[in-house]
Short mmCIF file of C-alpha atoms and ligand atoms in Angstrom, two decimals:
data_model
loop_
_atom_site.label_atom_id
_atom_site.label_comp_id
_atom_site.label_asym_id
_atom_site.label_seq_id
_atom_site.Cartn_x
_atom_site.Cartn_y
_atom_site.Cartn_z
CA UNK L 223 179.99 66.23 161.04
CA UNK L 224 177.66 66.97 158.29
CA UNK L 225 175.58 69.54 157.94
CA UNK L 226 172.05 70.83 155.90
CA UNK L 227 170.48 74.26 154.97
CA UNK L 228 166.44 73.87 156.27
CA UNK L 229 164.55 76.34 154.64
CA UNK L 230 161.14 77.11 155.65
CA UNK L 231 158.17 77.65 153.12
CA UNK L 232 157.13 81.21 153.41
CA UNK L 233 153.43 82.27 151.19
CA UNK L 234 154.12 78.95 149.02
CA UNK L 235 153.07 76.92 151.65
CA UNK L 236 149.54 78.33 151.40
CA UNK L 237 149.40 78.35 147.44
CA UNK L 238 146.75 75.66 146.79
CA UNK L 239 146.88 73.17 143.34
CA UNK L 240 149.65 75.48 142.39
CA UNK L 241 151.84 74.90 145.40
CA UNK L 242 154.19 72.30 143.22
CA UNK L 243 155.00 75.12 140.90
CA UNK L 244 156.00 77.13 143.52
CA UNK L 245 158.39 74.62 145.07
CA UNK L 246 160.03 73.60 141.87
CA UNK L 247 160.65 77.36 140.52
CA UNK L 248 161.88 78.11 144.26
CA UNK L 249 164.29 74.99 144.00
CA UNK L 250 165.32 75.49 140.53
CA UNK L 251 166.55 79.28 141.75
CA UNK L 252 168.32 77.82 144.64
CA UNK L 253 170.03 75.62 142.47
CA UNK L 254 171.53 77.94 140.48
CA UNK L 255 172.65 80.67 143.41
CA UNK L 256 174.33 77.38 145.01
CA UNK L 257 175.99 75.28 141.93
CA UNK L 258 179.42 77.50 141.36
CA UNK L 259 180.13 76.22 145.47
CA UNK L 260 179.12 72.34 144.60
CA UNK L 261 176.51 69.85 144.29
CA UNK L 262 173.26 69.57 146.67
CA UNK L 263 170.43 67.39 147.02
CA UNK L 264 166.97 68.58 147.27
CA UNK L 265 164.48 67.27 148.91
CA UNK L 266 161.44 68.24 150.17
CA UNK L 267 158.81 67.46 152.84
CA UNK L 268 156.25 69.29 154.31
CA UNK L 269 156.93 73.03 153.67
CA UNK L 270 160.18 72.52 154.04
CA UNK L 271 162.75 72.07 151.43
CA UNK L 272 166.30 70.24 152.82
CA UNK L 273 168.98 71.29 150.80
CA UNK L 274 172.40 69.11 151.77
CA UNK L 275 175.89 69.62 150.68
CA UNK L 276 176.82 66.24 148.51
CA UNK L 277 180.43 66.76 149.88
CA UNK L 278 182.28 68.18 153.03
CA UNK L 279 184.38 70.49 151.15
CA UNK L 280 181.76 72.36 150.64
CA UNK L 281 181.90 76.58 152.06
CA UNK L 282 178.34 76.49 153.81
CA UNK L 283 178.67 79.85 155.16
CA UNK L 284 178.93 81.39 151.37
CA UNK L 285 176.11 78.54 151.03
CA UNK L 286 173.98 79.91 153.55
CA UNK L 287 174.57 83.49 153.04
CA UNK L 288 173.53 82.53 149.28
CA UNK L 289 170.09 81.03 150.12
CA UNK L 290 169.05 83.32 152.13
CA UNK L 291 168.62 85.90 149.34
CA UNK L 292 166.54 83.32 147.61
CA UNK L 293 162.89 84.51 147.22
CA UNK L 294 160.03 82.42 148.26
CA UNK L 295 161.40 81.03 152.06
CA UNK L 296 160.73 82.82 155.14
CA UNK L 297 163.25 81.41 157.38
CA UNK L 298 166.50 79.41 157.14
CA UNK L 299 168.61 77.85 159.60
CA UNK L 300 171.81 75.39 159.18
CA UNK L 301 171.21 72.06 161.10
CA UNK L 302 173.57 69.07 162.09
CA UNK L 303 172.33 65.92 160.63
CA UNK L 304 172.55 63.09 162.92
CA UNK L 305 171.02 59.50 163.42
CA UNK L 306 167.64 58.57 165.11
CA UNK L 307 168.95 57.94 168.28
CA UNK L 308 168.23 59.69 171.29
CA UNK L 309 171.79 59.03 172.77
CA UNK L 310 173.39 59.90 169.84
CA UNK L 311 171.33 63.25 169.49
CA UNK L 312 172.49 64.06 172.98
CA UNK L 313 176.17 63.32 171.93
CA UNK L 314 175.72 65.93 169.17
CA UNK L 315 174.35 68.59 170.99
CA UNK L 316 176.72 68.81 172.72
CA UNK L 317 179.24 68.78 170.67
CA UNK L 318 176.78 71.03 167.62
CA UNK L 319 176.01 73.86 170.33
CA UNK L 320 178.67 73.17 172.92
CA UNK L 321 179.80 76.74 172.45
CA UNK L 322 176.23 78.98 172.38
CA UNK L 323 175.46 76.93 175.43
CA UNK L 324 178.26 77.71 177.29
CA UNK L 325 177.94 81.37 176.58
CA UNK L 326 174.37 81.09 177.36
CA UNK L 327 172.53 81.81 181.01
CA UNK L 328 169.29 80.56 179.76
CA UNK L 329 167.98 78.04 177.41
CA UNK L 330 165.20 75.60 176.51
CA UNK L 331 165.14 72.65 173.95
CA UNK L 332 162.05 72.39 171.42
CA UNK L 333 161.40 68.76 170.04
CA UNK L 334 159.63 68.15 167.13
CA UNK L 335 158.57 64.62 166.21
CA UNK L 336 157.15 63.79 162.98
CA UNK L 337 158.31 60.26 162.42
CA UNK L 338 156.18 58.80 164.82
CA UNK L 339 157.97 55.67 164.81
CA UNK L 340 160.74 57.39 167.36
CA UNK L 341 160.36 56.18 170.36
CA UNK L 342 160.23 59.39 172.43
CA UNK L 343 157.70 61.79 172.48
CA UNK L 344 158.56 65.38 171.70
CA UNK L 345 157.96 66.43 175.24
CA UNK L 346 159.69 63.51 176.67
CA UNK L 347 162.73 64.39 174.48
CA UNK L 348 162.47 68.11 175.77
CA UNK L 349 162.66 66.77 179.57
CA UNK L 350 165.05 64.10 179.14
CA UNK L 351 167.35 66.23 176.83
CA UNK L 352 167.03 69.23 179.00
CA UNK L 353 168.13 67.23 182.18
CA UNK L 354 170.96 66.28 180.32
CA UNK L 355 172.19 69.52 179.26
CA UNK L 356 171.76 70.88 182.83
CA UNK L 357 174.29 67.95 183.98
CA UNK L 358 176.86 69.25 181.86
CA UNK L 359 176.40 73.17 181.90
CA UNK L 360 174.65 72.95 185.43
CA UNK L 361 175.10 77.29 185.75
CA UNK L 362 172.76 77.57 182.83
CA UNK L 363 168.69 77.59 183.58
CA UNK L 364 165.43 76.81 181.61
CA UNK L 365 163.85 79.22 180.60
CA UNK L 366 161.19 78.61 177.95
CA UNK L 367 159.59 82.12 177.03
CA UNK L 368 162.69 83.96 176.57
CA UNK L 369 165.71 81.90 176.36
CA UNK L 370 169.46 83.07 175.00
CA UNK L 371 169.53 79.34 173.16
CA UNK L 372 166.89 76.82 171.53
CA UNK L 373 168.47 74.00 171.12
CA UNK L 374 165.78 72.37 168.50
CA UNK L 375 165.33 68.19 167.89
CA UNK L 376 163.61 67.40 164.68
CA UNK L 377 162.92 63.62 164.37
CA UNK L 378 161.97 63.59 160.96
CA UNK L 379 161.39 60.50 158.00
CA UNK L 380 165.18 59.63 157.11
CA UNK L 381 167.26 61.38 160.07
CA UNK L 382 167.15 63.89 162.91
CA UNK L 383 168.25 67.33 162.56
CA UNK L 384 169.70 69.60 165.29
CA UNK L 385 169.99 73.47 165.17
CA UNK L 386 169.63 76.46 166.90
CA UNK L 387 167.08 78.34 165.68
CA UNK L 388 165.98 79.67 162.02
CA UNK L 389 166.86 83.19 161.00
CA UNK L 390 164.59 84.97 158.70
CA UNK L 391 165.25 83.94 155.16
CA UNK L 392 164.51 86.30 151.59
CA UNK L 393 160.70 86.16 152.04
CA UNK L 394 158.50 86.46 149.09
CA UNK L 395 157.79 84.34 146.32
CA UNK L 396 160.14 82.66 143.77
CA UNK L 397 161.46 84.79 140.74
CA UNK L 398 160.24 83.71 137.44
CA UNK L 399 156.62 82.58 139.13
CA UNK L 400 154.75 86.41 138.34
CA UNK L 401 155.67 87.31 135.06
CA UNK L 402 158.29 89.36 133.29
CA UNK L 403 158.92 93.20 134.26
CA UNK L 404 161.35 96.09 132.42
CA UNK L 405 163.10 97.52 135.50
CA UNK L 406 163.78 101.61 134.18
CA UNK L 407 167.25 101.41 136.21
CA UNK L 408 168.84 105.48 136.92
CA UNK L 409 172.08 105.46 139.11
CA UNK L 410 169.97 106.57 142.19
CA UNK L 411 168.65 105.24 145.57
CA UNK L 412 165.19 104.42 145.10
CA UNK L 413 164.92 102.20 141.51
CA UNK L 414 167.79 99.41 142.83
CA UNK L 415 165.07 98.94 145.59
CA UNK L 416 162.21 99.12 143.30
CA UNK L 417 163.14 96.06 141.03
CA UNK L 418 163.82 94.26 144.91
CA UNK L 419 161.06 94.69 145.34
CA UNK L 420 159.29 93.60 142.85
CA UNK L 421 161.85 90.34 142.22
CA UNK L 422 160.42 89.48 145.59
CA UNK L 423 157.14 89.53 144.34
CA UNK L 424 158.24 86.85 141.94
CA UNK L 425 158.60 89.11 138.94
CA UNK L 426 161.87 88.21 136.36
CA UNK L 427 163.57 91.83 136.13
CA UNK L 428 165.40 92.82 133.05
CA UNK L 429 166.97 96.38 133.27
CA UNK L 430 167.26 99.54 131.23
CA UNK L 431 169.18 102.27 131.40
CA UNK L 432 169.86 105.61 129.24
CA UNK L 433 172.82 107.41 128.88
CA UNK L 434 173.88 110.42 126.99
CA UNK L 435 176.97 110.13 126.35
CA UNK L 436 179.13 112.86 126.57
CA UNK L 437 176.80 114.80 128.53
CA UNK L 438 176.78 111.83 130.99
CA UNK L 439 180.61 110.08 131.34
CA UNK L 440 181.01 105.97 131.01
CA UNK L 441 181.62 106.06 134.74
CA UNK L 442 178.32 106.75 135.27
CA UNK L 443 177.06 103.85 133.12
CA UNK L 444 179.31 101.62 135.12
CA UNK L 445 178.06 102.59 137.95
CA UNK L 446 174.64 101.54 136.92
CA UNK L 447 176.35 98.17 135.52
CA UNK L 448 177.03 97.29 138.63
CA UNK L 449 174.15 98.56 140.57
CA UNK L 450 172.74 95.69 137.84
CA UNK L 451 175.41 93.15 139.59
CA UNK L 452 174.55 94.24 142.89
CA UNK L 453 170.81 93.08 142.77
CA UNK L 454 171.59 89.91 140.81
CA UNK L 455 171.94 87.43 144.48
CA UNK L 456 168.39 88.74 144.68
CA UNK L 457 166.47 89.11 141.05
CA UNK L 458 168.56 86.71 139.50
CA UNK L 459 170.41 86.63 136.40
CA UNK L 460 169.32 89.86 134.82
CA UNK L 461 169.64 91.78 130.85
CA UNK L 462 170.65 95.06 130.88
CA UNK L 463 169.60 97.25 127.87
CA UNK L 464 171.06 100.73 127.75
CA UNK L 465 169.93 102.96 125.54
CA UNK L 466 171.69 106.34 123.70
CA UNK L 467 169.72 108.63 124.53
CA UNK L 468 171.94 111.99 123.48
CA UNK L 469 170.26 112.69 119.92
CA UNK L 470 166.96 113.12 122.15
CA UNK L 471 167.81 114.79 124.85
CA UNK L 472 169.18 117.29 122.04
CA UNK L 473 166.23 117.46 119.85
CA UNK L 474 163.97 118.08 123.14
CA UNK L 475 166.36 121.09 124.59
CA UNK L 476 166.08 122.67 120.68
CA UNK L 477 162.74 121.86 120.09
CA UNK L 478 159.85 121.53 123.24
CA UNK L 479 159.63 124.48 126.12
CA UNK L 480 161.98 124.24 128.49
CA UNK L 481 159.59 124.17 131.56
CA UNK L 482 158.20 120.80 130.00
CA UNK L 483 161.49 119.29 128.81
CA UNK L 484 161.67 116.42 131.69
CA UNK L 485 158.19 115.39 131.66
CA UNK L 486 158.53 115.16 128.04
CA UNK L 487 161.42 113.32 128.42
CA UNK L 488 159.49 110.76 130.93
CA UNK L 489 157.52 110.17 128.41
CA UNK L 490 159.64 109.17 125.80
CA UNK L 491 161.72 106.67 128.13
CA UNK L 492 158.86 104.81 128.54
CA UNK L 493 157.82 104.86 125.11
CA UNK L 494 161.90 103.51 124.44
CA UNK L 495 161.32 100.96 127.25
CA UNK L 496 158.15 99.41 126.05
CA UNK L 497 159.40 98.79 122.50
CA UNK L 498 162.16 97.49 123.68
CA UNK L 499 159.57 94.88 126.70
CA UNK L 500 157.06 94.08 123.23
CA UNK L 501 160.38 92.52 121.40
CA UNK L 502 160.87 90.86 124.21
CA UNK L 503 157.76 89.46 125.95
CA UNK L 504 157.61 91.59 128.43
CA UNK L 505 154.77 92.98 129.72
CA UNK L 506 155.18 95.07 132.73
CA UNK L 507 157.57 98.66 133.29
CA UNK L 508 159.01 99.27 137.17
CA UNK L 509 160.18 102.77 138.39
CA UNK L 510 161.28 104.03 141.31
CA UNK L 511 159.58 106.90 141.52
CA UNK L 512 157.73 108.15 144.99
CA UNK L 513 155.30 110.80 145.23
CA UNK L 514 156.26 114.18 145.75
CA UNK L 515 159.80 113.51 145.48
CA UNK L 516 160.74 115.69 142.97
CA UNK L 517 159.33 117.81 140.04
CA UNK L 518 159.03 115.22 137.73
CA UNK L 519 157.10 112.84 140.57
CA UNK L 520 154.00 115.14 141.52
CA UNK L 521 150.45 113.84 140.59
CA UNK L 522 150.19 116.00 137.77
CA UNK L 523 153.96 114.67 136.24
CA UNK L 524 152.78 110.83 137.09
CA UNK L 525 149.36 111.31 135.10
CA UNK L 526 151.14 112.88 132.08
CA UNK L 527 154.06 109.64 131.97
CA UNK L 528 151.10 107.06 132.67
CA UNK L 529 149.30 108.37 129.73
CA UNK L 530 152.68 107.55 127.33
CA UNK L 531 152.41 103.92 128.73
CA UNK L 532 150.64 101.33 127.26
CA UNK L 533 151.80 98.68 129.64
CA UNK L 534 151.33 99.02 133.30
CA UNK L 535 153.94 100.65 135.39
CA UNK L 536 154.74 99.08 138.56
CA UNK L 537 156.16 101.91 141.31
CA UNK L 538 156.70 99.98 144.66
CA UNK L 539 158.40 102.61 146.43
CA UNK L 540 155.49 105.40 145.43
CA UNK L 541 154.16 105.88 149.21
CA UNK L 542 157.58 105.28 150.65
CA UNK L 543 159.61 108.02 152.55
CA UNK L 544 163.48 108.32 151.60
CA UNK L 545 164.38 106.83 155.32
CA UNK L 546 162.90 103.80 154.86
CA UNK L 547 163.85 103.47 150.96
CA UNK L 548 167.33 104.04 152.15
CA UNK L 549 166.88 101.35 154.93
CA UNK L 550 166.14 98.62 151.93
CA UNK L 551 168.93 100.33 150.16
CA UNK L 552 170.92 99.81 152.56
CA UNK L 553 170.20 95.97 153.49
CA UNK L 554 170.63 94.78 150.04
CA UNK L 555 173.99 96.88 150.07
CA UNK L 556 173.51 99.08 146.93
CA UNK L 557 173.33 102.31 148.59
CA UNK L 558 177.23 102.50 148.96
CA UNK L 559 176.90 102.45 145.29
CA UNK L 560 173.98 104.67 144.58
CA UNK L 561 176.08 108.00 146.42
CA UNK L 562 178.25 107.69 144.70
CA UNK L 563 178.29 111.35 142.46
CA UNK L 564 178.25 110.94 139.13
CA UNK L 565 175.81 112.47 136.95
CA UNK L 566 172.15 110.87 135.25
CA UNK L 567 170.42 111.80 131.95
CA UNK L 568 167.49 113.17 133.82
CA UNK L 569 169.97 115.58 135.39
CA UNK L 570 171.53 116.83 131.80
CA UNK L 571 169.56 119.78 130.67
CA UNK L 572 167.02 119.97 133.45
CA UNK L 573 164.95 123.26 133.29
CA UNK L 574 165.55 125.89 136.08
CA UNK L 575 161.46 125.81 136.60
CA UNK L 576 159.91 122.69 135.57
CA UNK L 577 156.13 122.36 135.58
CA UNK L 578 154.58 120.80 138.32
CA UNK L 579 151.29 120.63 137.41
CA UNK L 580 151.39 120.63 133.63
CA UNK L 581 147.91 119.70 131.62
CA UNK L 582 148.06 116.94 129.79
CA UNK L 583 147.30 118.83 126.67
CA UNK L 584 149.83 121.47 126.76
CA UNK L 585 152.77 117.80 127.61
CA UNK L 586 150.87 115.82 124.40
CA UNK L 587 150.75 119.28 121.91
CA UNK L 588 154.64 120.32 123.02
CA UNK L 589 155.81 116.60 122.31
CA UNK L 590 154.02 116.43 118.97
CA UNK L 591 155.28 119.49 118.07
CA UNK L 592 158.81 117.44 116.57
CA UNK L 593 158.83 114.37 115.16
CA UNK L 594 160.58 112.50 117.56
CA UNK L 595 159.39 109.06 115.85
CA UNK L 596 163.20 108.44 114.16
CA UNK L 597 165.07 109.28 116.95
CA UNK L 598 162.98 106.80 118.79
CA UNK L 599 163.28 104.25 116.55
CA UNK L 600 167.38 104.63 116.10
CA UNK L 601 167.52 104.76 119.88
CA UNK L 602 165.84 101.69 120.29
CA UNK L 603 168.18 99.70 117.08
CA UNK L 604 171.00 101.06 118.30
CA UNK L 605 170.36 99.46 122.48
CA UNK L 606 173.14 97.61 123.45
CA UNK L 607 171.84 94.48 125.82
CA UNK L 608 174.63 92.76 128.17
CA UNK L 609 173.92 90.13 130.43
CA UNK L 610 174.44 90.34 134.44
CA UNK L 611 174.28 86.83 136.05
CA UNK L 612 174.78 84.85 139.55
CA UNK L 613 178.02 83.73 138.34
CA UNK L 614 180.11 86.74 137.73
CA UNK L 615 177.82 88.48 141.06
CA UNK L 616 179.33 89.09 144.48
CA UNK L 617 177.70 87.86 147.10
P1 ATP M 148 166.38 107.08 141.63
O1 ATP M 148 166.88 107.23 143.03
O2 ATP M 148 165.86 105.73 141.34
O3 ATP M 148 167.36 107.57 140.62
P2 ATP M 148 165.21 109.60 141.67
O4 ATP M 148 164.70 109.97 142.99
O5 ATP M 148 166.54 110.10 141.27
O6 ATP M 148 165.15 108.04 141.53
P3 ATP M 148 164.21 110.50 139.10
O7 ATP M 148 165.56 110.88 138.65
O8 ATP M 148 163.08 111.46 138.90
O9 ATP M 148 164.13 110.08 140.62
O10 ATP M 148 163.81 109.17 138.38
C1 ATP M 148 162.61 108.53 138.66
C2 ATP M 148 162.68 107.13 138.10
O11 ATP M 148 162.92 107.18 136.69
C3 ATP M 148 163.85 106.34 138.63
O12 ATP M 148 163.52 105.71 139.85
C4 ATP M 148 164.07 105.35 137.54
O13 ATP M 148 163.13 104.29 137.62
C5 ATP M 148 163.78 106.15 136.29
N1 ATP M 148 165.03 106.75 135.73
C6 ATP M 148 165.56 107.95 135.97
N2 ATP M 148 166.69 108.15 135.26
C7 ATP M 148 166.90 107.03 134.55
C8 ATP M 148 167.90 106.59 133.62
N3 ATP M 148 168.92 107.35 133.30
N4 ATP M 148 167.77 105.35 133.11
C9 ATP M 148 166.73 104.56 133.46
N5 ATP M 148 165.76 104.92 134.31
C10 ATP M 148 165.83 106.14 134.86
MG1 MG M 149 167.73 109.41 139.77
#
């Protein structure tokens, strides 16, 4: 028996001139999730790109469990391949979903005939096909608004697939297709979902992280290393820049007021981060911040870390409540990771009574009060960039 991976175009399908691009980015990153289990063969034919294993010792579950975390499809489904002919299709249904049907009470088949040639027409196939399955299961019924099975025909240019449905696939659109973004990446809950997020709007994530070492322990960095991992089935391979951040946090506690220390500190992250994006042509920063969250996410705390940024900051999660951050969290299986306890930079130092509503004034006067130019620069020489990809990821 062999068998395919059909995945459906999702938003592609509606890009215009462009629509090629699309398709080849989309293929090109499902290439590379798929070739440590083997060689495929892509093809593609209206919306619908046919991936097939080019041997049977392939692991299709792994392969299917793979492309579905593939931006840029919005279902998948695993088909049986089988020959044009009507008697043969009926040989292989059986035999392809032999064992949903005879769990099933209900169940309808759904033709689909685009090689016109066939002899059959799709409703025809439906009837005939239907009969047919009734003969051998005859407890089960038709029922076509709600049944437990759909057995689906596709008669298409080369063969005929069967399956039983498609699941929903990744959504979005490809990675590498919107741009480059610097994903600022904290051991928490909400910035592993952030940089999901955004990968799924087609942006090609990088990721940086500060540590203060030994305020904040190497366990904690490792945690964040593979929070990095974790999101790599999704974003794709991904750079990971972590920065020392100690000498700063240091200067800031002995020279700015306390009450402004972590907006301050905000401030100069992004300032790190976007040094780090222009040697790298990248043009976009991603947080995970959320409104109201905490002290250092009010209105007033946003406005005073937007004004250190020249480059815009992405923040999908910002109208997002913690329940349904943690739901996303939770399906792309970092949370596990992310409560885990270990302690962040922005938690080293933190004032008792942080502003919430500082001015912009008093935040630009109290950081230009020390020169923290030097330390900048040193922090950003002294980065240390590792590289996260598919391969080494578990999926
Ligand atoms: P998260 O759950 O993502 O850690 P949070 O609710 O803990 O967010 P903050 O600690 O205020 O919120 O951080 C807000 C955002 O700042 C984070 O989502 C992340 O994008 C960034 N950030 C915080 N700490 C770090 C860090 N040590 N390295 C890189 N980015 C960080
Ligand atoms: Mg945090």
């Amino acid at each position: 028996m062999k068998e395919i991976i059909l995945l459906k175009e999702g938003e592609i399908a509606l890009k215009g001139l462009n629509k090629r691009n699309f398709e080849e980015a989309f293929i090109k990153n499902l290439r590379h999730r798929l070739k440590p289990l083997g060689k495929f063969i892509y093809t593609r034919s209206q919306s619908m790109i046919y991936c097939e294993p080019a041997d049977d010792t392939i692991d299709m579950d792994e392969a299917v469990s793979r492309a579905s975390k593939v931006f840029g499809a919005a279902a998948i489904c695993r088909a049986m391949i089988t020959e044009k002919d009507f008697d043969v299709i009926t040989r292989d249904v059986m035999e392809y979903c032999g064992d949903e049907l005879s769990c099933a009470r209900t169940f309808k088949v759904q033709a689909k005939r685009s090689d016109k040639r066939f002899p059959m027409r799709s409703p025809e196939i439906c009837a005939e096909l239907g009969g047919r399955i009734l003969d051998r299961y005859p407890r089960l019924e038709v029922d076509v608004k709600n049944p437990d099975v759909t057995v689906n025909v596709e008669i298409r240019d080369t063969n005929a697939y069967i399956h039983t449905g498609n699941r929903p696939a990744a959504g979005g659109i490809p990675v590498g297709t919107s741009g480059k973004a610097m994903l600022l990446l904290s051991g928490g809950i909400d910035s592993p979902v952030a940089g999901y997020m955004m990968a799924k709007r087609g942006i090609d994530i990088s990721a940086i992280h500060y540590v203060s070492p030994p305020y904040t322990s190497d366990r904690a960095r490792l945690k964040v290393e593979r929070l990095c991992e974790k999101i790599t089935p999704w974003c794709g391979d991904t750079t990971f820049y972590c920065v020392p951040f100690t000498e700063i946090q240091e200067a800031l506690r002995d020279n700015c007021p306390e009450e402004l220390f972590t907006i301050i500190m905000r401030r100069l992250m992004m300032e790190i981060a976007q040094r780090i994006c222009e040697k790298n042509d990248i043009t976009a920063l991603i947080t995970g911040e959320s409104v109201g969250q905490v002290a250092s996410q009010t209105m007033g705390a946003i406005v005073c870390t937007d004004n250190a940024c020249r480059m815009p900051v992405f923040r999908p999660v910002i109208g997002m409540d913690k329940s349904e951050i943690t739901a996303i969290a939770r399906k792309i299986d970092t949370f596990d990771i992310s409560i885990e306890p270990y302690e962040d930079c922005c938690t080293v130092f933190t004032p008792k009574h942080p502003k919430t509503r500082p001015t912009l004034e008093e935040v630009i006067a109290a950081q230009n009060s020390f020169d923290f130019e030097p330390l900048i620069q040193k922090a950003v020489d002294e980065t240390e960039v590792k590289r996260f990809t598919i391969g080494s990821a578990q999926f």
